[in-house]
Structures are given as structure tokens and as C-alpha cells.
């Protein structure tokens, strides 16, 4: 006889406080059975969001196989952040969402799907997501479940500095992706909400080694320390410039540092040696809208510290700002054809038109490092998926940075450009980052 949902979920929450991460699968499954379901299985997305990996339990040998995000019902529930049904066995797939950030899916197997089962499954998915997130900060088990292979030391260091992948409110959504996840060079990103503003940072340090990762880590630390002390954008760049010169002599770093006022849509940013941002409005690039005179990168030291220019722009609801490094646009196909800015914009705008709620990485790539940060500005309350699951609006701010490296799979664009195109077919050319 199914228990009353409130009692079953209250017991789940009570036990979750002292449960070890290894006990979570059993805890979730027991709660599902109390709610009248046959079973429940927790799947977490791997760091590249290519696979949904079952959360390992005590009987690791009995775990279900990993599922691909592409081409599966589970993956469709994850990508669209919506409830999906499957047969054989009869199951409900629900996205696991932390705020507006998707972290995996929950499979509920039941003898029959009723409104009571759906209500209970939705509530169980919500508390399961919160429990997983609460334990992910200190659990090596959860980290290993999300990884398909070991990370380099540089990648581990950069990942330790990165904020949550997605954050947002009813006015803004920001999503960051670091790809490839296991061999990061000098690329990193940061985002945060503070006093009605969204702060965005993307940095690209010179090189692809541990020293480059150290430079990007120093930049993020300096950025956060200054921002949390109430500093301005010019204070942030001055602090990073000073820290790099002191702790990483000779290490240069380009970057874009921005504030978005969530009430007015006013965008302020500093561009330190980066390619200029692109303004995409109504799926078209507004030529030259955000271009400005170039400025020196950070890390040159006291004798080269220029007076930084804070650029200003007024965004309209639905505008998109695309920030990228030259590693994207200078990538070449096997025949030598350059990827170029037009191809990049085409891929991004087609993905946005397809209505994907948030970016996800493409299949594993050999490109050493790329960072994507997406912020969506809106002036009206967000729409919702069925069952009250929040649906982020199409992105408005996209920051991309990609290092140059070895060939990707033929027929596939550079990883950072395909991060936003999970429903699209492959590009017409194979591309190689150099």
C-alpha cells in the first residue's frame, strides 16, 4: 500500500542527512517503493554531458548501463528538461534540476502511470536533486561517476575554481561549459549574481600547460576577490594585471569582464585583448555593434598598464552577445578551409532557433580547451515546462573560448561551436583547431 507522499519524502529527507553518497541509490529506490512505484534509478550527466551515468550503489556490479544523451528517451528528458515516458519497462523519466541547472535524470518504473505516480515522481526528483548536490562538494564517488577518464593536473586545478555550471533567476540564466573537460589549458570562466547584476568573465591564458591553468586560476581568484569587495570592472582588471605580473611573470592573459544590469538590460564590459563580442539580434549579427579599439592583454606589468575602457551597450529583450576566442574562428577543415565567424554565428543562431533550453557539449573532442558561458536576459517571468519544471529562455550571452589543437572528428565543428547545437546535424565540413 503506497504511503502518503509527504510522509515518504519526509523520511527520505531525514535519512539523507546522514546517508553516505554510496547509499543514495538505495535511499531513492526505497522512497519510490513507498510511493507505490516499482523502482527508481538515479542517472547523473558526465562532465561532457554526452552520457547519463547511473549513480553507483553498494552493488556496483548490478548497476544499469550508462545511457547516451543523444538518441535516448532519458537524454531527451535531460536535454529538454521535461518529463518523458518509455515502455518496456513502463517508466517515467524526469530531469534532475538544481535551481535551473540540470544534473541528470531520474527513472521511475511503475506498474501503471497515474496522476498520483506522476506527482510523487516529480517530488521525489526534486528532493533527489537537492540531496545529490548537497553531497557533491565532498564526494569523490559522485565526481568519479561523472568522469569517463582521469583529468590532467591542470584540468583538476581549473575545475576546482569553476563556479556551478548554471545559475539564474526569473530575469537571467547563465550557463558555463568547459570542454574538453579532461585536458584543460588556460581557459576558464566565472559568473555570479550580486545586487541586481550578473557578473560574467571569460579568460584565455597563453599556453596549454599547467602554467596556463595557474594563470587562469589566478585571474579568477583576483576577479572574485575584487568583485566581492565591491570593486568595479577597472578594479578587477587592475588586480588581475598586478597578480599575474607578481605571481606569473611573463604570463599573458586575454579576457572579457562584464556586468549586466538585470533591471535595465544595460551591459558594461572591459575587453583586454580579446576578439570583440558579437551582438545577435533576431538571429542576425548587428555588424560592428560591440567593436572597439583593441587594448593590451593582462599580465604585462606596471610599465604597460593602460587606462582600461569600460564599454557600454543597451540590450533589448532577446538580444544575444557572443564572445569567443580566435581559436574558434581560425579553426580549419582538413582541406584548409577556415571555420570563420560566419559559420560560428550560423551554428549558434540555428541552435537558438531550435529552442534548446541550455547549451550542452558535443561528443568528446580532442580540442584541448574551450569555455562557454551563456547568460539569458529577459524582462518577463520565465515560461515553464509541464509539472512546474523551469525552462530557461533561449540564451542571450554566450562566451566562447577555445584553444587551438588537433583534429576533431570529420563532419563535426570545433567543440565550442557545437556546444549549442545538440539537435542539429553535423556541420558540412570536418574542422580542425590549430
CSV table of C-alpha atoms in Angstrom, one decimal:
chain,number,residue,atom,x,y,z
A,1,UNK,CA,0.0,0.0,0.0
A,2,UNK,CA,1.6,3.3,-1.0
A,3,UNK,CA,2.4,5.8,1.7
A,4,UNK,CA,1.2,9.3,1.8
A,5,UNK,CA,3.8,11.3,-0.3
A,6,UNK,CA,4.6,13.8,2.5
A,7,UNK,CA,5.5,11.0,5.0
A,8,UNK,CA,7.6,9.1,2.4
A,9,UNK,CA,9.5,12.2,1.4
A,10,UNK,CA,10.0,13.4,5.0
A,11,UNK,CA,11.6,10.1,5.8
A,12,UNK,CA,13.8,10.3,2.7
A,13,UNK,CA,15.0,13.8,3.8
A,14,UNK,CA,15.6,12.7,7.4
A,15,UNK,CA,17.7,9.8,6.3
A,16,UNK,CA,19.5,11.8,3.6
A,17,UNK,CA,21.3,14.0,6.2
A,18,UNK,CA,23.5,11.1,7.4
A,19,UNK,CA,23.5,8.9,4.4
A,20,UNK,CA,26.8,8.4,2.6
A,21,UNK,CA,26.9,9.0,-1.1
A,22,UNK,CA,27.1,5.3,-1.8
A,23,UNK,CA,23.7,4.9,0.0
A,24,UNK,CA,21.9,7.4,-2.1
A,25,UNK,CA,20.7,5.0,-4.9
A,26,UNK,CA,19.2,2.7,-2.3
A,27,UNK,CA,17.6,5.6,-0.4
A,28,UNK,CA,15.9,6.9,-3.5
A,29,UNK,CA,14.7,3.4,-4.5
A,30,UNK,CA,13.2,2.8,-1.1
A,31,UNK,CA,11.4,6.1,-1.2
A,32,UNK,CA,10.0,5.3,-4.7
A,33,UNK,CA,8.7,1.9,-3.4
A,34,UNK,CA,6.9,3.7,-0.5
A,35,UNK,CA,5.3,5.9,-3.1
A,36,UNK,CA,3.8,2.9,-4.9
A,37,UNK,CA,6.5,2.6,-7.6
A,38,UNK,CA,8.4,-0.5,-8.7
A,39,UNK,CA,11.9,1.1,-8.7
A,40,UNK,CA,13.9,4.3,-9.1
A,41,UNK,CA,17.3,4.8,-10.6
A,42,UNK,CA,19.4,8.0,-10.5
A,43,UNK,CA,21.4,8.9,-13.6
A,44,UNK,CA,23.9,11.8,-13.5
A,45,UNK,CA,25.3,13.6,-16.5
A,46,UNK,CA,29.0,13.1,-17.1
A,47,UNK,CA,31.2,16.3,-17.2
A,48,UNK,CA,30.9,16.5,-21.0
A,49,UNK,CA,27.1,15.8,-21.0
A,50,UNK,CA,27.4,13.0,-23.5
A,51,UNK,CA,26.3,10.2,-21.1
A,52,UNK,CA,23.9,9.7,-18.3
A,53,UNK,CA,25.7,7.5,-15.8
A,54,UNK,CA,23.8,5.5,-13.1
A,55,UNK,CA,24.7,6.6,-9.6
A,56,UNK,CA,26.8,3.8,-8.2
A,57,UNK,CA,25.5,1.9,-5.2
A,58,UNK,CA,26.8,-0.8,-2.9
A,59,UNK,CA,26.3,-3.5,-5.5
A,60,UNK,CA,28.3,-1.7,-8.2
A,61,UNK,CA,28.2,-4.8,-10.4
A,62,UNK,CA,24.5,-4.6,-10.7
A,63,UNK,CA,24.3,-1.0,-11.9
A,64,UNK,CA,22.4,-0.2,-15.1
A,65,UNK,CA,24.5,0.7,-18.1
A,66,UNK,CA,25.2,4.3,-19.0
A,67,UNK,CA,22.8,5.9,-21.5
A,68,UNK,CA,23.7,8.4,-24.2
A,69,UNK,CA,22.2,11.8,-24.1
A,70,UNK,CA,21.7,11.7,-27.9
A,71,UNK,CA,19.1,9.3,-29.2
A,72,UNK,CA,17.5,8.1,-25.9
A,73,UNK,CA,14.3,8.9,-24.0
A,74,UNK,CA,16.4,9.6,-21.0
A,75,UNK,CA,18.6,12.0,-22.9
A,76,UNK,CA,15.5,13.8,-24.3
A,77,UNK,CA,14.2,14.3,-20.8
A,78,UNK,CA,17.6,15.7,-19.8
A,79,UNK,CA,18.0,18.0,-22.9
A,80,UNK,CA,14.5,19.4,-22.8
A,81,UNK,CA,14.2,19.4,-19.0
A,82,UNK,CA,10.8,17.8,-19.4
A,83,UNK,CA,9.0,14.6,-18.2
A,84,UNK,CA,9.1,11.7,-20.7
A,85,UNK,CA,7.6,8.2,-20.8
A,86,UNK,CA,9.0,5.0,-22.1
A,87,UNK,CA,7.9,1.4,-22.4
A,88,UNK,CA,9.4,-2.0,-21.7
A,89,UNK,CA,9.5,-1.4,-18.9
A,90,UNK,CA,6.9,1.2,-18.4
A,91,UNK,CA,8.9,4.2,-16.9
A,92,UNK,CA,8.8,7.9,-16.3
A,93,UNK,CA,12.0,9.9,-16.9
A,94,UNK,CA,12.3,13.2,-15.1
A,95,UNK,CA,15.1,15.7,-15.2
A,96,UNK,CA,17.1,16.3,-12.0
A,97,UNK,CA,17.3,20.1,-11.7
A,98,UNK,CA,19.2,22.2,-9.2
A,99,UNK,CA,17.6,25.6,-9.5
A,100,UNK,CA,17.6,25.9,-13.2
A,101,UNK,CA,20.7,23.7,-13.7
A,102,UNK,CA,20.2,20.1,-15.0
A,103,UNK,CA,22.4,17.5,-13.3
A,104,UNK,CA,20.8,14.2,-14.5
A,105,UNK,CA,17.6,12.3,-14.8
A,106,UNK,CA,15.5,10.0,-12.5
A,107,UNK,CA,14.0,6.8,-13.9
A,108,UNK,CA,10.8,5.7,-12.2
A,109,UNK,CA,9.5,2.3,-13.2
A,110,UNK,CA,5.8,1.7,-12.3
A,111,UNK,CA,3.1,-0.9,-13.0
A,112,UNK,CA,0.9,1.9,-14.3
A,113,UNK,CA,1.3,5.7,-14.7
A,114,UNK,CA,-1.3,7.6,-12.7
A,115,UNK,CA,-1.6,11.2,-11.6
A,116,UNK,CA,-0.5,10.1,-8.1
A,117,UNK,CA,2.6,8.4,-9.5
A,118,UNK,CA,3.5,11.4,-11.6
A,119,UNK,CA,3.1,13.8,-8.6
A,120,UNK,CA,5.1,11.5,-6.4
A,121,UNK,CA,7.8,11.1,-9.0
A,122,UNK,CA,8.1,14.9,-9.6
A,123,UNK,CA,8.5,15.5,-5.9
A,124,UNK,CA,11.0,12.7,-5.5
A,125,UNK,CA,13.1,14.0,-8.4
A,126,UNK,CA,13.2,17.4,-6.7
A,127,UNK,CA,14.4,16.2,-3.3
A,128,UNK,CA,16.8,13.7,-5.0
A,129,UNK,CA,18.5,16.6,-7.0
A,130,UNK,CA,18.9,18.6,-3.8
A,131,UNK,CA,20.4,15.7,-2.0
A,132,UNK,CA,22.9,14.9,-4.8
A,133,UNK,CA,24.0,18.5,-5.0
A,134,UNK,CA,24.4,18.8,-1.2
A,135,UNK,CA,26.8,15.8,-1.2
A,136,UNK,CA,28.7,16.5,-4.5
A,137,UNK,CA,31.0,19.1,-2.9
A,138,UNK,CA,32.8,16.5,-0.8
A,139,UNK,CA,32.1,13.2,-2.5
A,140,UNK,CA,34.8,11.6,-4.7
A,141,UNK,CA,32.2,8.9,-5.6
A,142,UNK,CA,30.0,11.5,-7.3
A,143,UNK,CA,32.9,13.1,-9.1
A,144,UNK,CA,34.1,9.7,-10.4
A,145,UNK,CA,30.6,8.9,-11.6
A,146,UNK,CA,30.7,12.0,-13.7
A,147,UNK,CA,34.1,11.2,-15.3
A,148,UNK,CA,34.9,8.8,-18.0
A,149,UNK,CA,38.7,9.1,-17.6
A,150,UNK,CA,41.2,10.9,-15.3
A,151,UNK,CA,41.8,14.6,-15.6
A,152,UNK,CA,45.2,16.2,-16.0
A,153,UNK,CA,46.5,18.2,-13.1
A,154,UNK,CA,45.9,21.4,-15.0
A,155,UNK,CA,42.3,20.4,-15.6
A,156,UNK,CA,41.7,19.4,-12.0
A,157,UNK,CA,43.0,22.8,-10.8
A,158,UNK,CA,40.8,24.8,-13.2
A,159,UNK,CA,37.7,22.8,-12.4
A,160,UNK,CA,38.3,23.4,-8.7
A,161,UNK,CA,38.0,27.2,-9.4
A,162,UNK,CA,34.9,27.0,-11.6
A,163,UNK,CA,31.5,28.0,-10.3
A,164,UNK,CA,28.4,25.9,-10.7
A,165,UNK,CA,27.7,25.3,-14.4
A,166,UNK,CA,24.3,27.1,-14.5
A,167,UNK,CA,22.7,29.7,-12.3
A,168,UNK,CA,19.8,32.1,-12.8
A,169,UNK,CA,16.8,33.9,-11.6
A,170,UNK,CA,13.5,34.9,-13.1
A,171,UNK,CA,15.4,37.6,-15.1
A,172,UNK,CA,18.6,35.8,-16.2
A,173,UNK,CA,20.1,32.5,-16.9
A,174,UNK,CA,23.8,31.9,-17.1
A,175,UNK,CA,25.4,28.5,-18.2
A,176,UNK,CA,29.0,27.7,-18.5
A,177,UNK,CA,30.7,24.7,-20.2
A,178,UNK,CA,34.3,23.7,-20.2
A,179,UNK,CA,35.3,21.4,-23.0
A,180,UNK,CA,37.2,19.2,-23.4
A,181,UNK,CA,36.8,18.5,-19.7
A,182,UNK,CA,39.9,16.3,-19.1
A,183,UNK,CA,42.7,18.3,-20.6
A,184,UNK,CA,42.1,22.0,-20.0
A,185,UNK,CA,44.7,24.6,-20.9
A,186,UNK,CA,44.4,28.2,-19.9
A,187,UNK,CA,40.7,28.8,-20.5
A,188,UNK,CA,38.2,29.4,-17.7
A,189,UNK,CA,35.0,31.3,-16.9
A,190,UNK,CA,33.1,32.7,-14.0
A,191,UNK,CA,29.7,34.0,-13.3
A,192,UNK,CA,27.8,35.3,-10.3
A,193,UNK,CA,24.7,37.2,-9.2
A,194,UNK,CA,25.1,40.3,-7.0
A,195,UNK,CA,22.9,43.3,-6.2
A,196,UNK,CA,20.7,43.0,-9.3
A,197,UNK,CA,23.7,42.4,-11.6
A,198,UNK,CA,25.1,39.4,-13.4
A,199,UNK,CA,28.9,39.2,-13.5
A,200,UNK,CA,30.5,37.4,-16.4
A,201,UNK,CA,34.1,36.6,-17.0
A,202,UNK,CA,35.9,34.5,-19.7
A,203,UNK,CA,39.7,34.3,-19.7
A,204,UNK,CA,42.2,32.8,-22.1
A,205,UNK,CA,45.7,32.4,-20.8
A,206,UNK,CA,48.7,32.0,-23.0
A,207,UNK,CA,49.7,28.3,-23.5
A,208,UNK,CA,48.0,24.9,-22.9
A,209,UNK,CA,50.0,23.6,-19.9
A,210,UNK,CA,49.8,23.7,-16.1
A,211,UNK,CA,51.3,27.2,-16.1
A,212,UNK,CA,48.5,28.4,-18.3
A,213,UNK,CA,46.0,26.8,-15.9
A,214,UNK,CA,47.7,28.6,-13.0
A,215,UNK,CA,47.4,31.9,-14.8
A,216,UNK,CA,43.6,31.4,-15.4
A,217,UNK,CA,43.2,30.3,-11.7
A,218,UNK,CA,45.0,33.5,-10.5
A,219,UNK,CA,42.8,35.6,-12.8
A,220,UNK,CA,39.5,34.0,-11.4
A,221,UNK,CA,40.7,34.4,-7.8
A,222,UNK,CA,41.6,38.0,-8.4
A,223,UNK,CA,38.4,38.7,-10.2
A,224,UNK,CA,36.3,37.2,-7.4
A,225,UNK,CA,38.2,38.8,-4.6
A,226,UNK,CA,37.8,42.3,-6.1
A,227,UNK,CA,34.2,41.8,-7.1
A,228,UNK,CA,33.2,40.5,-3.6
A,229,UNK,CA,34.9,43.6,-2.1
A,230,UNK,CA,32.7,45.8,-4.2
A,231,UNK,CA,35.3,46.6,-6.9
A,232,UNK,CA,34.5,47.9,-10.4
A,233,UNK,CA,35.4,46.3,-13.7
A,234,UNK,CA,38.5,48.5,-13.9
A,235,UNK,CA,39.5,47.4,-10.3
A,236,UNK,CA,39.1,43.8,-11.5
A,237,UNK,CA,41.4,44.1,-14.5
A,238,UNK,CA,44.0,46.1,-12.4
A,239,UNK,CA,44.0,43.4,-9.7
A,240,UNK,CA,44.5,40.6,-12.3
A,241,UNK,CA,47.2,42.5,-14.1
A,242,UNK,CA,49.1,43.1,-10.8
A,243,UNK,CA,48.6,39.5,-9.6
A,244,UNK,CA,49.7,37.9,-12.9
A,245,UNK,CA,52.8,40.1,-13.1
A,246,UNK,CA,53.7,39.2,-9.5
A,247,UNK,CA,52.9,35.5,-9.4
A,248,UNK,CA,53.2,34.5,-13.0
A,249,UNK,CA,55.8,36.8,-14.6
A,250,UNK,CA,55.6,36.6,-18.4
A,251,UNK,CA,52.2,35.0,-18.4
A,252,UNK,CA,49.8,36.9,-20.6
A,253,UNK,CA,46.0,36.5,-20.5
A,254,UNK,CA,43.2,38.0,-22.5
A,255,UNK,CA,39.7,38.3,-21.2
A,256,UNK,CA,36.3,39.9,-21.2
A,257,UNK,CA,34.8,41.1,-17.9
A,258,UNK,CA,31.2,42.2,-17.9
A,259,UNK,CA,28.3,43.3,-15.7
A,260,UNK,CA,24.7,43.0,-16.9
A,261,UNK,CA,22.1,45.1,-15.0
A,262,UNK,CA,19.1,42.8,-14.6
A,263,UNK,CA,16.6,45.6,-14.2
A,264,UNK,CA,17.6,47.7,-17.2
A,265,UNK,CA,19.5,45.3,-19.5
A,266,UNK,CA,22.5,47.7,-19.5
A,267,UNK,CA,25.7,45.9,-20.4
A,268,UNK,CA,29.1,47.1,-19.3
A,269,UNK,CA,32.3,45.3,-20.2
A,270,UNK,CA,36.1,45.6,-20.5
A,271,UNK,CA,37.9,43.8,-23.3
A,272,UNK,CA,41.5,43.0,-22.5
A,273,UNK,CA,43.0,41.8,-25.8
A,274,UNK,CA,40.0,39.6,-26.7
A,275,UNK,CA,38.2,39.4,-30.1
A,276,UNK,CA,35.2,41.8,-29.9
A,277,UNK,CA,31.9,40.5,-28.8
A,278,UNK,CA,29.1,40.0,-31.3
A,279,UNK,CA,25.6,41.2,-30.8
A,280,UNK,CA,23.0,38.8,-32.2
A,281,UNK,CA,19.5,40.3,-32.5
A,282,UNK,CA,16.6,38.5,-34.1
A,283,UNK,CA,19.0,35.7,-35.2
A,284,UNK,CA,21.2,38.2,-37.1
A,285,UNK,CA,24.5,39.8,-36.2
A,286,UNK,CA,24.4,43.5,-35.8
A,287,UNK,CA,27.6,44.4,-37.6
A,288,UNK,CA,30.2,46.4,-35.5
A,289,UNK,CA,27.7,47.0,-32.6
A,290,UNK,CA,30.2,46.0,-29.9
A,291,UNK,CA,33.5,46.6,-31.6
A,292,UNK,CA,36.0,49.0,-30.1
A,293,UNK,CA,39.7,49.9,-30.2
A,294,UNK,CA,41.9,47.0,-29.1
A,295,UNK,CA,43.6,47.0,-25.7
A,296,UNK,CA,46.6,45.1,-24.3
A,297,UNK,CA,46.2,41.8,-22.6
A,298,UNK,CA,46.7,41.4,-18.9
A,299,UNK,CA,50.0,40.5,-17.2
A,300,UNK,CA,52.4,42.9,-18.9
A,301,UNK,CA,53.2,44.7,-15.6
A,302,UNK,CA,53.4,48.3,-14.2
A,303,UNK,CA,55.1,49.8,-17.3
A,304,UNK,CA,52.3,48.7,-19.6
A,305,UNK,CA,49.2,49.2,-17.6
A,306,UNK,CA,46.8,51.2,-19.7
A,307,UNK,CA,43.7,53.0,-18.7
A,308,UNK,CA,41.0,50.4,-19.4
A,309,UNK,CA,37.9,51.5,-21.3
A,310,UNK,CA,34.6,50.4,-19.9
A,311,UNK,CA,32.3,49.9,-22.9
A,312,UNK,CA,28.6,50.3,-22.7
A,313,UNK,CA,25.6,48.9,-24.5
A,314,UNK,CA,21.9,48.7,-24.1
A,315,UNK,CA,20.5,45.2,-24.6
A,316,UNK,CA,16.9,44.5,-25.8
A,317,UNK,CA,15.0,41.5,-24.6
A,318,UNK,CA,16.0,38.6,-26.7
A,319,UNK,CA,19.5,40.0,-27.7
A,320,UNK,CA,22.4,37.7,-27.6
A,321,UNK,CA,26.0,38.6,-27.0
A,322,UNK,CA,28.6,36.1,-28.4
A,323,UNK,CA,32.1,36.3,-27.1
A,324,UNK,CA,34.7,34.0,-28.5
A,325,UNK,CA,38.5,33.5,-28.9
A,326,UNK,CA,40.2,33.3,-32.2
A,327,UNK,CA,40.7,29.5,-31.7
A,328,UNK,CA,37.1,29.1,-32.9
A,329,UNK,CA,37.1,31.3,-35.9
A,330,UNK,CA,40.6,30.3,-37.0
A,331,UNK,CA,39.9,26.6,-36.9
A,332,UNK,CA,40.4,24.9,-40.3
A,333,UNK,CA,38.9,21.9,-42.1
A,334,UNK,CA,41.0,19.0,-43.4
A,335,UNK,CA,41.1,20.8,-46.7
A,336,UNK,CA,42.3,24.1,-45.2
A,337,UNK,CA,39.1,26.0,-45.2
A,338,UNK,CA,38.8,28.3,-42.2
A,339,UNK,CA,35.8,27.9,-39.9
A,340,UNK,CA,35.2,31.6,-39.6
A,341,UNK,CA,32.9,34.0,-37.8
A,342,UNK,CA,30.0,33.5,-40.2
A,343,UNK,CA,29.9,29.7,-39.6
A,344,UNK,CA,30.1,30.2,-35.9
A,345,UNK,CA,27.2,32.6,-35.9
A,346,UNK,CA,25.2,30.4,-38.2
A,347,UNK,CA,25.6,27.4,-35.8
A,348,UNK,CA,24.7,29.4,-32.7
A,349,UNK,CA,21.7,31.1,-34.2
A,350,UNK,CA,20.3,27.9,-35.6
A,351,UNK,CA,20.7,26.2,-32.2
A,352,UNK,CA,18.9,29.1,-30.6
A,353,UNK,CA,16.1,28.9,-33.2
A,354,UNK,CA,15.7,25.2,-32.4
A,355,UNK,CA,14.7,26.2,-28.8
A,356,UNK,CA,17.2,24.2,-26.8
A,357,UNK,CA,16.8,25.4,-23.2
A,358,UNK,CA,20.6,25.5,-22.4
A,359,UNK,CA,23.8,24.5,-24.1
A,360,UNK,CA,25.3,21.1,-23.8
A,361,UNK,CA,28.7,19.8,-25.1
A,362,UNK,CA,29.0,17.8,-28.3
A,363,UNK,CA,30.7,14.4,-28.4
A,364,UNK,CA,34.2,14.1,-26.9
A,365,UNK,CA,36.7,16.1,-28.9
A,366,UNK,CA,40.4,16.4,-29.0
A,367,UNK,CA,40.4,20.2,-28.8
A,368,UNK,CA,42.3,21.0,-25.6
A,369,UNK,CA,40.3,23.7,-24.0
A,370,UNK,CA,37.1,25.7,-24.6
A,371,UNK,CA,34.8,27.6,-22.3
A,372,UNK,CA,31.2,28.5,-22.9
A,373,UNK,CA,29.2,30.8,-20.6
A,374,UNK,CA,25.7,31.6,-21.6
A,375,UNK,CA,23.5,34.3,-19.9
A,376,UNK,CA,19.9,34.9,-21.0
A,377,UNK,CA,18.4,38.3,-20.2
A,378,UNK,CA,14.7,38.7,-20.1
A,379,UNK,CA,12.2,41.3,-18.8
A,380,UNK,CA,9.2,39.0,-18.3
A,381,UNK,CA,8.8,35.9,-16.0
A,382,UNK,CA,10.2,32.7,-17.4
A,383,UNK,CA,8.0,30.2,-19.1
A,384,UNK,CA,7.7,26.7,-17.6
A,385,UNK,CA,7.7,23.1,-18.7
A,386,UNK,CA,4.9,20.8,-17.5
A,387,UNK,CA,4.8,20.0,-13.8
A,388,UNK,CA,6.4,23.3,-12.9
A,389,UNK,CA,9.9,22.4,-14.1
A,390,UNK,CA,11.6,25.7,-15.0
A,391,UNK,CA,12.5,26.2,-18.7
A,392,UNK,CA,15.4,28.6,-19.3
A,393,UNK,CA,14.7,31.1,-22.1
A,394,UNK,CA,17.0,31.0,-25.2
A,395,UNK,CA,20.4,32.2,-24.3
A,396,UNK,CA,21.4,35.9,-24.6
A,397,UNK,CA,25.0,36.0,-23.6
A,398,UNK,CA,27.3,33.4,-25.0
A,399,UNK,CA,31.0,33.4,-24.1
A,400,UNK,CA,33.2,31.0,-26.0
A,401,UNK,CA,37.0,30.5,-25.7
A,402,UNK,CA,38.8,27.7,-27.5
A,403,UNK,CA,42.5,26.8,-27.6
A,404,UNK,CA,43.9,25.6,-30.9
A,405,UNK,CA,44.9,22.0,-31.3
A,406,UNK,CA,44.4,18.7,-33.1
A,407,UNK,CA,41.7,17.5,-35.5
A,408,UNK,CA,38.2,16.8,-34.4
A,409,UNK,CA,36.1,14.1,-35.9
A,410,UNK,CA,35.3,14.8,-39.6
A,411,UNK,CA,31.9,16.2,-40.1
A,412,UNK,CA,31.9,17.9,-36.7
A,413,UNK,CA,32.6,21.5,-36.0
A,414,UNK,CA,35.0,22.6,-33.2
A,415,UNK,CA,33.7,21.6,-29.9
A,416,UNK,CA,32.8,25.1,-28.6
A,417,UNK,CA,30.7,25.8,-31.7
A,418,UNK,CA,28.7,22.6,-31.4
A,419,UNK,CA,28.0,23.0,-27.7
A,420,UNK,CA,24.9,24.9,-28.6
A,421,UNK,CA,23.6,22.6,-31.3
A,422,UNK,CA,22.5,19.3,-29.8
A,423,UNK,CA,19.5,18.9,-32.1
A,424,UNK,CA,21.3,19.9,-35.3
A,425,UNK,CA,23.0,17.6,-37.8
A,426,UNK,CA,26.8,17.7,-38.2
A,427,UNK,CA,28.5,20.6,-39.9
A,428,UNK,CA,29.1,20.2,-43.6
A,429,UNK,CA,32.8,20.1,-43.1
A,430,UNK,CA,35.2,18.5,-40.7
A,431,UNK,CA,37.1,21.1,-38.7
A,432,UNK,CA,40.5,21.2,-37.1
A,433,UNK,CA,41.6,23.6,-34.4
A,434,UNK,CA,45.2,24.8,-34.9
